[in-house]
mmCIF file with all atom_site columns, C-alpha atoms in Angstrom:
data_model
loop_
_atom_site.group_PDB
_atom_site.id
_atom_site.type_symbol
_atom_site.label_atom_id
_atom_site.label_alt_id
_atom_site.label_comp_id
_atom_site.label_asym_id
_atom_site.label_entity_id
_atom_site.label_seq_id
_atom_site.pdbx_PDB_ins_code
_atom_site.Cartn_x
_atom_site.Cartn_y
_atom_site.Cartn_z
_atom_site.occupancy
_atom_site.B_iso_or_equiv
_atom_site.pdbx_formal_charge
_atom_site.auth_seq_id
_atom_site.auth_comp_id
_atom_site.auth_asym_id
_atom_site.auth_atom_id
_atom_site.pdbx_PDB_model_num
ATOM 1   C CA . MET A 1 1   ? -11.418 -4.539 -2.815  1.00 45.00 ? 1   MET A CA 1
ATOM 2   C CA . ALA A 1 2   ? -11.341 -7.653 -4.990  1.00 45.00 ? 2   ALA A CA 1
ATOM 3   C CA . SER A 1 3   ? -8.041  -9.499 -4.964  1.00 49.00 ? 3   SER A CA 1
ATOM 4   C CA . ASP A 1 4   ? -7.551  -8.945 -8.710  1.00 64.00 ? 4   ASP A CA 1
ATOM 5   C CA . LYS A 1 5   ? -8.401  -5.234 -8.591  1.00 85.00 ? 5   LYS A CA 1
ATOM 6   C CA . LYS A 1 6   ? -5.330  -3.027 -8.424  1.00 92.00 ? 6   LYS A CA 1
ATOM 7   C CA . ILE A 1 7   ? -5.077  0.703  -7.856  1.00 95.00 ? 7   ILE A CA 1
ATOM 8   C CA . ARG A 1 8   ? -3.287  2.029  -10.928 1.00 97.00 ? 8   ARG A CA 1
ATOM 9   C CA . ILE A 1 9   ? -1.242  5.114  -10.114 1.00 98.00 ? 9   ILE A CA 1
ATOM 10  C CA . GLY A 1 10  ? 0.868   7.702  -11.862 1.00 98.00 ? 10  GLY A CA 1
ATOM 11  C CA . ILE A 1 11  ? 3.435   9.921  -10.146 1.00 98.00 ? 11  ILE A CA 1
ATOM 12  C CA . ASN A 1 12  ? 4.009   13.538 -11.135 1.00 98.00 ? 12  ASN A CA 1
ATOM 13  C CA . GLY A 1 13  ? 7.412   14.622 -9.870  1.00 96.00 ? 13  GLY A CA 1
ATOM 14  C CA . PHE A 1 14  ? 10.055  11.958 -9.277  1.00 95.00 ? 14  PHE A CA 1
ATOM 15  C CA . GLY A 1 15  ? 11.864  13.728 -6.461  1.00 92.00 ? 15  GLY A CA 1
ATOM 16  C CA . ARG A 1 16  ? 12.188  12.547 -2.878  1.00 89.00 ? 16  ARG A CA 1
ATOM 17  C CA . ILE A 1 17  ? 8.488   11.932 -2.238  1.00 92.00 ? 17  ILE A CA 1
ATOM 18  C CA . GLY A 1 18  ? 7.783   10.580 -5.704  1.00 96.00 ? 18  GLY A CA 1
ATOM 19  C CA . ARG A 1 19  ? 10.533  7.975  -5.432  1.00 95.00 ? 19  ARG A CA 1
ATOM 20  C CA . LEU A 1 20  ? 9.366   6.833  -1.991  1.00 94.00 ? 20  LEU A CA 1
ATOM 21  C CA . VAL A 1 21  ? 5.809   6.462  -3.292  1.00 96.00 ? 21  VAL A CA 1
ATOM 22  C CA . ALA A 1 22  ? 7.198   4.350  -6.138  1.00 96.00 ? 22  ALA A CA 1
ATOM 23  C CA . ARG A 1 23  ? 9.147   2.165  -3.707  1.00 96.00 ? 23  ARG A CA 1
ATOM 24  C CA . VAL A 1 24  ? 6.048   1.448  -1.653  1.00 95.00 ? 24  VAL A CA 1
ATOM 25  C CA . ALA A 1 25  ? 3.811   0.897  -4.689  1.00 96.00 ? 25  ALA A CA 1
ATOM 26  C CA . LEU A 1 26  ? 6.214   -1.601 -6.239  1.00 95.00 ? 26  LEU A CA 1
ATOM 27  C CA . GLN A 1 27  ? 6.173   -3.717 -3.072  1.00 94.00 ? 27  GLN A CA 1
ATOM 28  C CA . ARG A 1 28  ? 2.380   -3.938 -2.854  1.00 94.00 ? 28  ARG A CA 1
ATOM 29  C CA . ASN A 1 29  ? 0.128   -6.424 -4.604  1.00 93.00 ? 29  ASN A CA 1
ATOM 30  C CA . ASP A 1 30  ? -2.866  -4.078 -4.670  1.00 95.00 ? 30  ASP A CA 1
ATOM 31  C CA . VAL A 1 31  ? -1.106  -1.117 -6.310  1.00 96.00 ? 31  VAL A CA 1
ATOM 32  C CA . GLU A 1 32  ? 0.336   -0.868 -9.818  1.00 97.00 ? 32  GLU A CA 1
ATOM 33  C CA . LEU A 1 33  ? 2.680   1.917  -10.871 1.00 97.00 ? 33  LEU A CA 1
ATOM 34  C CA . VAL A 1 34  ? 1.999   2.624  -14.540 1.00 98.00 ? 34  VAL A CA 1
ATOM 35  C CA . ALA A 1 35  ? 3.656   5.985  -15.256 1.00 98.00 ? 35  ALA A CA 1
ATOM 36  C CA . VAL A 1 36  ? 5.996   8.686  -13.969 1.00 98.00 ? 36  VAL A CA 1
ATOM 37  C CA . ASN A 1 37  ? 6.198   12.267 -15.191 1.00 98.00 ? 37  ASN A CA 1
ATOM 38  C CA . ASP A 1 38  ? 9.165   14.561 -14.618 1.00 96.00 ? 38  ASP A CA 1
ATOM 39  C CA . PRO A 1 39  ? 10.344  17.036 -17.252 1.00 95.00 ? 39  PRO A CA 1
ATOM 40  C CA . PHE A 1 40  ? 13.571  17.909 -15.461 1.00 94.00 ? 40  PHE A CA 1
ATOM 41  C CA . ILE A 1 41  ? 15.450  14.613 -15.120 1.00 92.00 ? 41  ILE A CA 1
ATOM 42  C CA . THR A 1 42  ? 16.454  11.825 -17.480 1.00 93.00 ? 42  THR A CA 1
ATOM 43  C CA . THR A 1 43  ? 15.554  8.156  -17.182 1.00 94.00 ? 43  THR A CA 1
ATOM 44  C CA . ASP A 1 44  ? 19.174  7.360  -16.269 1.00 94.00 ? 44  ASP A CA 1
ATOM 45  C CA . TYR A 1 45  ? 19.017  9.843  -13.402 1.00 93.00 ? 45  TYR A CA 1
ATOM 46  C CA . MET A 1 46  ? 15.636  8.460  -12.297 1.00 94.00 ? 46  MET A CA 1
ATOM 47  C CA . THR A 1 47  ? 17.072  4.963  -12.161 1.00 95.00 ? 47  THR A CA 1
ATOM 48  C CA . TYR A 1 48  ? 20.132  5.935  -10.143 1.00 93.00 ? 48  TYR A CA 1
ATOM 49  C CA . MET A 1 49  ? 18.208  8.017  -7.621  1.00 93.00 ? 49  MET A CA 1
ATOM 50  C CA . PHE A 1 50  ? 15.594  5.289  -7.183  1.00 94.00 ? 50  PHE A CA 1
ATOM 51  C CA . LYS A 1 51  ? 18.107  2.488  -6.626  1.00 94.00 ? 51  LYS A CA 1
ATOM 52  C CA . TYR A 1 52  ? 20.274  4.287  -4.062  1.00 92.00 ? 52  TYR A CA 1
ATOM 53  C CA . ASP A 1 53  ? 18.530  5.916  -1.114  1.00 88.00 ? 53  ASP A CA 1
ATOM 54  C CA . THR A 1 54  ? 20.560  7.317  1.779   1.00 85.00 ? 54  THR A CA 1
ATOM 55  C CA . VAL A 1 55  ? 17.883  6.596  4.380   1.00 86.00 ? 55  VAL A CA 1
ATOM 56  C CA . HIS A 1 56  ? 16.195  3.442  3.093   1.00 87.00 ? 56  HIS A CA 1
ATOM 57  C CA . GLY A 1 57  ? 19.274  1.921  1.518   1.00 89.00 ? 57  GLY A CA 1
ATOM 58  C CA . GLN A 1 58  ? 19.891  0.290  -1.827  1.00 92.00 ? 58  GLN A CA 1
ATOM 59  C CA . TRP A 1 59  ? 16.905  -1.180 -3.659  1.00 91.00 ? 59  TRP A CA 1
ATOM 60  C CA . LYS A 1 60  ? 17.226  -4.963 -3.356  1.00 89.00 ? 60  LYS A CA 1
ATOM 61  C CA . HIS A 1 61  ? 13.940  -6.392 -4.595  1.00 91.00 ? 61  HIS A CA 1
ATOM 62  C CA . PHE A 1 62  ? 14.536  -6.615 -8.348  1.00 88.00 ? 62  PHE A CA 1
ATOM 63  C CA . ASP A 1 63  ? 16.623  -4.966 -11.026 1.00 91.00 ? 63  ASP A CA 1
ATOM 64  C CA . VAL A 1 64  ? 15.755  -1.464 -12.180 1.00 92.00 ? 64  VAL A CA 1
ATOM 65  C CA . LYS A 1 65  ? 17.011  -0.304 -15.545 1.00 94.00 ? 65  LYS A CA 1
ATOM 66  C CA . VAL A 1 66  ? 16.298  1.959  -18.483 1.00 95.00 ? 66  VAL A CA 1
ATOM 67  C CA . LYS A 1 67  ? 14.594  0.345  -21.443 1.00 94.00 ? 67  LYS A CA 1
ATOM 68  C CA . ASP A 1 68  ? 14.535  3.537  -23.501 1.00 91.00 ? 68  ASP A CA 1
ATOM 69  C CA . SER A 1 69  ? 14.032  7.285  -23.058 1.00 88.00 ? 69  SER A CA 1
ATOM 70  C CA . LYS A 1 70  ? 10.326  6.754  -22.354 1.00 95.00 ? 70  LYS A CA 1
ATOM 71  C CA . THR A 1 71  ? 10.325  3.517  -20.372 1.00 96.00 ? 71  THR A CA 1
ATOM 72  C CA . LEU A 1 72  ? 11.782  2.203  -17.114 1.00 96.00 ? 72  LEU A CA 1
ATOM 73  C CA . LEU A 1 73  ? 11.867  -1.494 -16.288 1.00 96.00 ? 73  LEU A CA 1
ATOM 74  C CA . PHE A 1 74  ? 11.221  -2.494 -12.672 1.00 95.00 ? 74  PHE A CA 1
ATOM 75  C CA . GLY A 1 75  ? 12.065  -6.159 -12.971 1.00 92.00 ? 75  GLY A CA 1
ATOM 76  C CA . GLU A 1 76  ? 9.975   -7.151 -15.975 1.00 91.00 ? 76  GLU A CA 1
ATOM 77  C CA . LYS A 1 77  ? 7.398   -4.437 -15.289 1.00 94.00 ? 77  LYS A CA 1
ATOM 78  C CA . PRO A 1 78  ? 7.519   -1.530 -17.783 1.00 96.00 ? 78  PRO A CA 1
ATOM 79  C CA . VAL A 1 79  ? 6.631   1.921  -16.463 1.00 97.00 ? 79  VAL A CA 1
ATOM 80  C CA . THR A 1 80  ? 5.980   4.741  -18.907 1.00 98.00 ? 80  THR A CA 1
ATOM 81  C CA . VAL A 1 81  ? 8.004   7.934  -18.442 1.00 98.00 ? 81  VAL A CA 1
ATOM 82  C CA . PHE A 1 82  ? 6.729   11.336 -19.523 1.00 97.00 ? 82  PHE A CA 1
ATOM 83  C CA . GLY A 1 83  ? 8.614   14.629 -19.543 1.00 96.00 ? 83  GLY A CA 1
ATOM 84  C CA . ILE A 1 84  ? 5.738   17.103 -19.739 1.00 97.00 ? 84  ILE A CA 1
ATOM 85  C CA . ARG A 1 85  ? 5.648   20.410 -17.839 1.00 95.00 ? 85  ARG A CA 1
ATOM 86  C CA . ASN A 1 86  ? 1.952   21.227 -18.242 1.00 95.00 ? 86  ASN A CA 1
ATOM 87  C CA . PRO A 1 87  ? -0.083  18.736 -16.170 1.00 95.00 ? 87  PRO A CA 1
ATOM 88  C CA . GLU A 1 88  ? -3.076  19.152 -18.480 1.00 95.00 ? 88  GLU A CA 1
ATOM 89  C CA . GLU A 1 89  ? -1.052  17.561 -21.265 1.00 97.00 ? 89  GLU A CA 1
ATOM 90  C CA . ILE A 1 90  ? 0.036   14.442 -19.367 1.00 98.00 ? 90  ILE A CA 1
ATOM 91  C CA . PRO A 1 91  ? -1.949  11.546 -20.916 1.00 98.00 ? 91  PRO A CA 1
ATOM 92  C CA . TRP A 1 92  ? -2.717  9.662  -17.709 1.00 98.00 ? 92  TRP A CA 1
ATOM 93  C CA . GLY A 1 93  ? -5.816  8.154  -19.269 1.00 96.00 ? 93  GLY A CA 1
ATOM 94  C CA . GLU A 1 94  ? -3.843  6.565  -22.098 1.00 96.00 ? 94  GLU A CA 1
ATOM 95  C CA . VAL A 1 95  ? -1.704  4.562  -19.664 1.00 97.00 ? 95  VAL A CA 1
ATOM 96  C CA . GLY A 1 96  ? -4.590  3.761  -17.323 1.00 96.00 ? 96  GLY A CA 1
ATOM 97  C CA . ALA A 1 97  ? -3.467  5.835  -14.334 1.00 97.00 ? 97  ALA A CA 1
ATOM 98  C CA . ASP A 1 98  ? -6.654  6.327  -12.317 1.00 96.00 ? 98  ASP A CA 1
ATOM 99  C CA . TYR A 1 99  ? -4.906  7.934  -9.344  1.00 98.00 ? 99  TYR A CA 1
ATOM 100 C CA . VAL A 1 100 ? -2.175  10.557 -9.633  1.00 98.00 ? 100 VAL A CA 1
ATOM 101 C CA . VAL A 1 101 ? 0.241   11.402 -6.845  1.00 98.00 ? 101 VAL A CA 1
ATOM 102 C CA . GLU A 1 102 ? 1.081   15.081 -7.282  1.00 98.00 ? 102 GLU A CA 1
ATOM 103 C CA . SER A 1 103 ? 4.527   15.319 -5.703  1.00 96.00 ? 103 SER A CA 1
ATOM 104 C CA . THR A 1 104 ? 6.164   18.241 -7.479  1.00 95.00 ? 104 THR A CA 1
ATOM 105 C CA . GLY A 1 105 ? 5.336   20.664 -4.677  1.00 91.00 ? 105 GLY A CA 1
ATOM 106 C CA . VAL A 1 106 ? 4.067   23.099 -7.321  1.00 93.00 ? 106 VAL A CA 1
ATOM 107 C CA . PHE A 1 107 ? 0.460   22.165 -8.089  1.00 95.00 ? 107 PHE A CA 1
ATOM 108 C CA . THR A 1 108 ? -0.793  22.183 -4.515  1.00 93.00 ? 108 THR A CA 1
ATOM 109 C CA . ASP A 1 109 ? -4.156  23.931 -4.767  1.00 94.00 ? 109 ASP A CA 1
ATOM 110 C CA . LYS A 1 110 ? -7.317  22.387 -6.181  1.00 96.00 ? 110 LYS A CA 1
ATOM 111 C CA . ASP A 1 111 ? -7.411  24.351 -9.426  1.00 96.00 ? 111 ASP A CA 1
ATOM 112 C CA . LYS A 1 112 ? -3.839  23.475 -10.344 1.00 97.00 ? 112 LYS A CA 1
ATOM 113 C CA . ALA A 1 113 ? -4.113  19.837 -9.270  1.00 97.00 ? 113 ALA A CA 1
ATOM 114 C CA . ALA A 1 114 ? -7.367  19.485 -11.229 1.00 97.00 ? 114 ALA A CA 1
ATOM 115 C CA . ALA A 1 115 ? -5.312  19.703 -14.417 1.00 97.00 ? 115 ALA A CA 1
ATOM 116 C CA . HIS A 1 116 ? -4.483  16.015 -13.942 1.00 98.00 ? 116 HIS A CA 1
ATOM 117 C CA . LEU A 1 117 ? -8.183  15.181 -14.228 1.00 97.00 ? 117 LEU A CA 1
ATOM 118 C CA . LYS A 1 118 ? -8.180  16.718 -17.707 1.00 96.00 ? 118 LYS A CA 1
ATOM 119 C CA . GLY A 1 119 ? -5.477  14.239 -18.657 1.00 95.00 ? 119 GLY A CA 1
ATOM 120 C CA . GLY A 1 120 ? -7.644  11.286 -17.691 1.00 96.00 ? 120 GLY A CA 1
ATOM 121 C CA . ALA A 1 121 ? -6.933  10.753 -13.995 1.00 97.00 ? 121 ALA A CA 1
ATOM 122 C CA . LYS A 1 122 ? -9.894  10.132 -11.697 1.00 97.00 ? 122 LYS A CA 1
ATOM 123 C CA . LYS A 1 123 ? -8.343  11.137 -8.364  1.00 98.00 ? 123 LYS A CA 1
ATOM 124 C CA . VAL A 1 124 ? -5.398  13.305 -7.297  1.00 98.00 ? 124 VAL A CA 1
ATOM 125 C CA . VAL A 1 125 ? -3.465  13.055 -4.037  1.00 98.00 ? 125 VAL A CA 1
ATOM 126 C CA . ILE A 1 126 ? -1.275  16.083 -3.295  1.00 97.00 ? 126 ILE A CA 1
ATOM 127 C CA . SER A 1 127 ? 1.808   15.194 -1.251  1.00 94.00 ? 127 SER A CA 1
ATOM 128 C CA . ALA A 1 128 ? 2.036   18.638 0.355   1.00 91.00 ? 128 ALA A CA 1
ATOM 129 C CA . PRO A 1 129 ? -0.140  21.034 2.345   1.00 90.00 ? 129 PRO A CA 1
ATOM 130 C CA . SER A 1 130 ? -2.900  22.672 0.312   1.00 92.00 ? 130 SER A CA 1
ATOM 131 C CA . LYS A 1 131 ? -4.684  25.957 0.893   1.00 91.00 ? 131 LYS A CA 1
ATOM 132 C CA . ASP A 1 132 ? -8.042  24.637 -0.292  1.00 92.00 ? 132 ASP A CA 1
ATOM 133 C CA . ALA A 1 133 ? -7.959  20.844 -0.803  1.00 95.00 ? 133 ALA A CA 1
ATOM 134 C CA . PRO A 1 134 ? -9.134  18.668 2.116   1.00 93.00 ? 134 PRO A CA 1
ATOM 135 C CA . MET A 1 135 ? -6.117  17.369 4.046   1.00 93.00 ? 135 MET A CA 1
ATOM 136 C CA . PHE A 1 136 ? -5.924  13.944 5.631   1.00 93.00 ? 136 PHE A CA 1
ATOM 137 C CA . VAL A 1 137 ? -3.358  12.314 7.907   1.00 91.00 ? 137 VAL A CA 1
ATOM 138 C CA . VAL A 1 138 ? -3.610  8.579  8.522   1.00 92.00 ? 138 VAL A CA 1
ATOM 139 C CA . GLY A 1 139 ? -4.265  7.926  12.180  1.00 90.00 ? 139 GLY A CA 1
ATOM 140 C CA . VAL A 1 140 ? -5.756  11.375 12.686  1.00 90.00 ? 140 VAL A CA 1
ATOM 141 C CA . ASN A 1 141 ? -8.681  12.163 10.399  1.00 90.00 ? 141 ASN A CA 1
ATOM 142 C CA . GLU A 1 142 ? -8.624  9.743  7.447   1.00 93.00 ? 142 GLU A CA 1
ATOM 143 C CA . LYS A 1 143 ? -12.072 8.434  8.429   1.00 93.00 ? 143 LYS A CA 1
ATOM 144 C CA . GLU A 1 144 ? -13.528 11.766 7.348   1.00 93.00 ? 144 GLU A CA 1
ATOM 145 C CA . TYR A 1 145 ? -12.633 11.060 3.705   1.00 94.00 ? 145 TYR A CA 1
ATOM 146 C CA . LYS A 1 146 ? -15.630 10.851 1.359   1.00 95.00 ? 146 LYS A CA 1
ATOM 147 C CA . PRO A 1 147 ? -15.560 8.996  -1.997  1.00 94.00 ? 147 PRO A CA 1
ATOM 148 C CA . GLU A 1 148 ? -16.826 12.049 -3.878  1.00 95.00 ? 148 GLU A CA 1
ATOM 149 C CA . LEU A 1 149 ? -13.608 13.942 -3.087  1.00 97.00 ? 149 LEU A CA 1
ATOM 150 C CA . ASP A 1 150 ? -11.490 13.866 -6.247  1.00 97.00 ? 150 ASP A CA 1
ATOM 151 C CA . ILE A 1 151 ? -8.600  16.016 -4.999  1.00 98.00 ? 151 ILE A CA 1
ATOM 152 C CA . VAL A 1 152 ? -7.131  15.643 -1.521  1.00 97.00 ? 152 VAL A CA 1
ATOM 153 C CA . SER A 1 153 ? -3.916  16.526 0.276   1.00 95.00 ? 153 SER A CA 1
ATOM 154 C CA . ASN A 1 154 ? -1.834  14.179 2.402   1.00 92.00 ? 154 ASN A CA 1
ATOM 155 C CA . ALA A 1 155 ? -0.419  17.244 4.213   1.00 89.00 ? 155 ALA A CA 1
ATOM 156 C CA . SER A 1 156 ? 3.342   17.610 4.749   1.00 85.00 ? 156 SER A CA 1
ATOM 157 C CA . CYS A 1 157 ? 6.025   15.236 5.997   1.00 82.00 ? 157 CYS A CA 1
ATOM 158 C CA . THR A 1 158 ? 6.305   17.232 9.216   1.00 81.00 ? 158 THR A CA 1
ATOM 159 C CA . THR A 1 159 ? 2.545   17.220 9.734   1.00 85.00 ? 159 THR A CA 1
ATOM 160 C CA . ASN A 1 160 ? 2.454   13.442 9.290   1.00 87.00 ? 160 ASN A CA 1
ATOM 161 C CA . CYS A 1 161 ? 5.106   13.107 11.986  1.00 84.00 ? 161 CYS A CA 1
ATOM 162 C CA . LEU A 1 162 ? 3.589   15.589 14.414  1.00 84.00 ? 162 LEU A CA 1
ATOM 163 C CA . ALA A 1 163 ? -0.189  15.258 13.989  1.00 86.00 ? 163 ALA A CA 1
ATOM 164 C CA . PRO A 1 164 ? -0.570  11.667 15.316  1.00 89.00 ? 164 PRO A CA 1
ATOM 165 C CA . LEU A 1 165 ? 1.369   12.632 18.451  1.00 86.00 ? 165 LEU A CA 1
ATOM 166 C CA . ALA A 1 166 ? -0.600  15.860 18.798  1.00 85.00 ? 166 ALA A CA 1
ATOM 167 C CA . LYS A 1 167 ? -3.873  13.949 18.465  1.00 87.00 ? 167 LYS A CA 1
ATOM 168 C CA . VAL A 1 168 ? -3.012  11.731 21.414  1.00 89.00 ? 168 VAL A CA 1
ATOM 169 C CA . TYR A 1 169 ? -2.083  14.782 23.486  1.00 85.00 ? 169 TYR A CA 1
ATOM 170 C CA . PHE A 1 170 ? -5.172  16.789 22.502  1.00 83.00 ? 170 PHE A CA 1
ATOM 171 C CA . ASP A 1 171 ? -7.475  13.841 23.224  1.00 87.00 ? 171 ASP A CA 1
ATOM 172 C CA . LEU A 1 172 ? -6.073  13.622 26.754  1.00 90.00 ? 172 LEU A CA 1
ATOM 173 C CA . TYR A 1 173 ? -5.374  17.286 27.458  1.00 86.00 ? 173 TYR A CA 1
ATOM 174 C CA . PRO A 1 174 ? -7.393  19.727 25.314  1.00 82.00 ? 174 PRO A CA 1
ATOM 175 C CA . CYS A 1 175 ? -5.541  23.005 24.808  1.00 77.00 ? 175 CYS A CA 1
ATOM 176 C CA . ASP A 1 176 ? -5.707  26.178 22.737  1.00 78.00 ? 176 ASP A CA 1
ATOM 177 C CA . ILE A 1 177 ? -2.017  26.611 21.902  1.00 75.00 ? 177 ILE A CA 1
ATOM 178 C CA . PHE A 1 178 ? 0.461   23.951 20.784  1.00 71.00 ? 178 PHE A CA 1
ATOM 179 C CA . ILE A 1 179 ? 4.121   24.884 20.273  1.00 75.00 ? 179 ILE A CA 1
ATOM 180 C CA . TYR A 1 180 ? 6.714   22.607 18.720  1.00 74.00 ? 180 TYR A CA 1
ATOM 181 C CA . CYS A 1 181 ? 10.250  22.668 17.315  1.00 74.00 ? 181 CYS A CA 1
ATOM 182 C CA . CYS A 1 182 ? 11.025  21.220 13.910  1.00 70.00 ? 182 CYS A CA 1
ATOM 183 C CA . PHE A 1 183 ? 14.505  20.102 12.849  1.00 68.00 ? 183 PHE A CA 1
ATOM 184 C CA . HIS A 1 184 ? 14.694  19.895 9.080   1.00 61.00 ? 184 HIS A CA 1
ATOM 185 C CA . LEU A 1 185 ? 17.431  19.477 6.488   1.00 59.00 ? 185 LEU A CA 1
ATOM 186 C CA . TYR A 1 186 ? 17.995  22.436 4.179   1.00 52.00 ? 186 TYR A CA 1
ATOM 187 C CA . TYR A 1 187 ? 19.192  20.403 1.218   1.00 51.00 ? 187 TYR A CA 1
ATOM 188 C CA . LYS A 1 188 ? 16.967  22.291 -1.237  1.00 50.00 ? 188 LYS A CA 1
ATOM 189 C CA . PHE A 1 189 ? 18.594  25.572 -0.232  1.00 46.00 ? 189 PHE A CA 1
ATOM 190 C CA . ALA A 1 190 ? 22.002  24.028 -0.809  1.00 47.00 ? 190 ALA A CA 1
ATOM 191 C CA . PHE A 1 191 ? 20.882  22.627 -4.154  1.00 47.00 ? 191 PHE A CA 1
ATOM 192 C CA . PHE A 1 192 ? 19.743  26.027 -5.436  1.00 45.00 ? 192 PHE A CA 1
ATOM 193 C CA . LEU A 1 193 ? 22.931  27.648 -4.139  1.00 44.00 ? 193 LEU A CA 1
ATOM 194 C CA . MET A 1 194 ? 25.083  25.140 -5.985  1.00 45.00 ? 194 MET A CA 1
ATOM 195 C CA . LYS A 1 195 ? 23.046  25.637 -9.153  1.00 46.00 ? 195 LYS A CA 1
ATOM 196 C CA . LEU A 1 196 ? 23.623  29.384 -8.815  1.00 46.00 ? 196 LEU A CA 1
ATOM 197 C CA . LEU A 1 197 ? 27.364  28.756 -8.523  1.00 44.00 ? 197 LEU A CA 1
ATOM 198 C CA . ASN A 1 198 ? 27.297  26.254 -11.422 1.00 47.00 ? 198 ASN A CA 1
ATOM 199 C CA . LEU A 1 199 ? 28.493  23.442 -9.153  1.00 45.00 ? 199 LEU A CA 1
ATOM 200 C CA . ASN A 1 200 ? 26.579  20.837 -11.121 1.00 46.00 ? 200 ASN A CA 1
ATOM 201 C CA . PHE A 1 201 ? 29.102  18.087 -10.451 1.00 41.00 ? 201 PHE A CA 1
ATOM 202 C CA . VAL A 1 202 ? 27.772  17.648 -6.915  1.00 42.00 ? 202 VAL A CA 1
ATOM 203 C CA . GLN A 1 203 ? 24.107  17.512 -7.919  1.00 45.00 ? 203 GLN A CA 1
ATOM 204 C CA . VAL A 1 204 ? 23.662  13.757 -7.506  1.00 45.00 ? 204 VAL A CA 1
ATOM 205 C CA . ILE A 1 205 ? 25.497  13.676 -4.174  1.00 45.00 ? 205 ILE A CA 1
ATOM 206 C CA . ASN A 1 206 ? 23.496  16.592 -2.811  1.00 45.00 ? 206 ASN A CA 1
ATOM 207 C CA . ASP A 1 207 ? 20.140  15.198 -3.943  1.00 49.00 ? 207 ASP A CA 1
ATOM 208 C CA . ARG A 1 208 ? 20.857  11.946 -2.125  1.00 49.00 ? 208 ARG A CA 1
ATOM 209 C CA . PHE A 1 209 ? 22.470  13.133 1.089   1.00 47.00 ? 209 PHE A CA 1
ATOM 210 C CA . GLY A 1 210 ? 21.378  16.716 1.643   1.00 45.00 ? 210 GLY A CA 1
ATOM 211 C CA . ILE A 1 211 ? 23.415  18.686 4.176   1.00 43.00 ? 211 ILE A CA 1
ATOM 212 C CA . VAL A 1 212 ? 23.248  17.745 7.823   1.00 41.00 ? 212 VAL A CA 1
ATOM 213 C CA . GLU A 1 213 ? 22.693  21.170 9.296   1.00 39.00 ? 213 GLU A CA 1
ATOM 214 C CA . GLY A 1 214 ? 19.898  22.934 11.127  1.00 39.00 ? 214 GLY A CA 1
ATOM 215 C CA . LEU A 1 215 ? 18.202  26.248 10.483  1.00 39.00 ? 215 LEU A CA 1
ATOM 216 C CA . MET A 1 216 ? 15.609  28.034 12.601  1.00 41.00 ? 216 MET A CA 1
ATOM 217 C CA . THR A 1 217 ? 12.725  28.983 10.325  1.00 42.00 ? 217 THR A CA 1
ATOM 218 C CA . THR A 1 218 ? 8.988   28.711 9.902   1.00 45.00 ? 218 THR A CA 1
ATOM 219 C CA . VAL A 1 219 ? 7.543   25.702 8.093   1.00 46.00 ? 219 VAL A CA 1
ATOM 220 C CA . HIS A 1 220 ? 4.367   25.131 6.108   1.00 48.00 ? 220 HIS A CA 1
ATOM 221 C CA . ALA A 1 221 ? 3.513   22.162 8.327   1.00 46.00 ? 221 ALA A CA 1
ATOM 222 C CA . ILE A 1 222 ? 1.847   24.396 10.889  1.00 46.00 ? 222 ILE A CA 1
ATOM 223 C CA . THR A 1 223 ? -0.800  25.217 8.282   1.00 49.00 ? 223 THR A CA 1
ATOM 224 C CA . GLY A 1 224 ? -1.268  21.539 7.583   1.00 49.00 ? 224 GLY A CA 1
ATOM 225 C CA . LEU A 1 225 ? -1.706  20.831 11.264  1.00 52.00 ? 225 LEU A CA 1
ATOM 226 C CA . SER A 1 226 ? -4.147  23.624 12.010  1.00 47.00 ? 226 SER A CA 1
ATOM 227 C CA . PHE A 1 227 ? -6.405  22.825 9.090   1.00 39.00 ? 227 PHE A CA 1
ATOM 228 C CA . GLY A 1 228 ? -5.808  19.082 9.082   1.00 39.00 ? 228 GLY A CA 1
ATOM 229 C CA . TYR A 1 229 ? -6.401  18.350 12.729  1.00 40.00 ? 229 TYR A CA 1
ATOM 230 C CA . ILE A 1 230 ? -7.319  21.108 15.138  1.00 40.00 ? 230 ILE A CA 1
ATOM 231 C CA . THR A 1 231 ? -10.448 22.103 13.226  1.00 38.00 ? 231 THR A CA 1
ATOM 232 C CA . SER A 1 232 ? -11.483 18.533 12.451  1.00 34.00 ? 232 SER A CA 1
#
């Protein structure tokens, strides 16, 4: 890639994953964040949640503030903000977003994610397991990516943690069955419960911290692992 050629990205869904993608993009010289879409939160809320992260800490690189209801300023860099529910209507092409990170957790199959292409995007990366989009995990099978693939999945957070370790094990000791335990926060469950009880005053605290508890349940990551690695 030429030194002056940047990957221009847009983010659909400014939740946990979307904000972390933005943090990484804003610290890279080869990536430019041009737009964010989220119809459910205000620019003030976006700014607060971006600046203060429980795990990664407070953002210290440059000031982040609201310019207006449709623009965030990251230092002197303006980033367009949309609040559109239908992905077909998001004008990615108008702001020059060639790549879209689909991080809502809703549009996870190819047909739904393809709506971003109608808005002008050239490629879509789904930040969740997909039932029909090719899934790639860096360090496991990213070399199988082909340029003609317009919609891909980066699998799940759990798959990205487990698959590299599983690859090392499988390469040394091939096996048919692989069993693992996953410890995961259930902050989304708590969020929906509090919304049901109209406890909106704790929304910001809950979104940042979650609830440090454990639940035994099944996770979608096993699908990401079986399709993303074992069959590759």
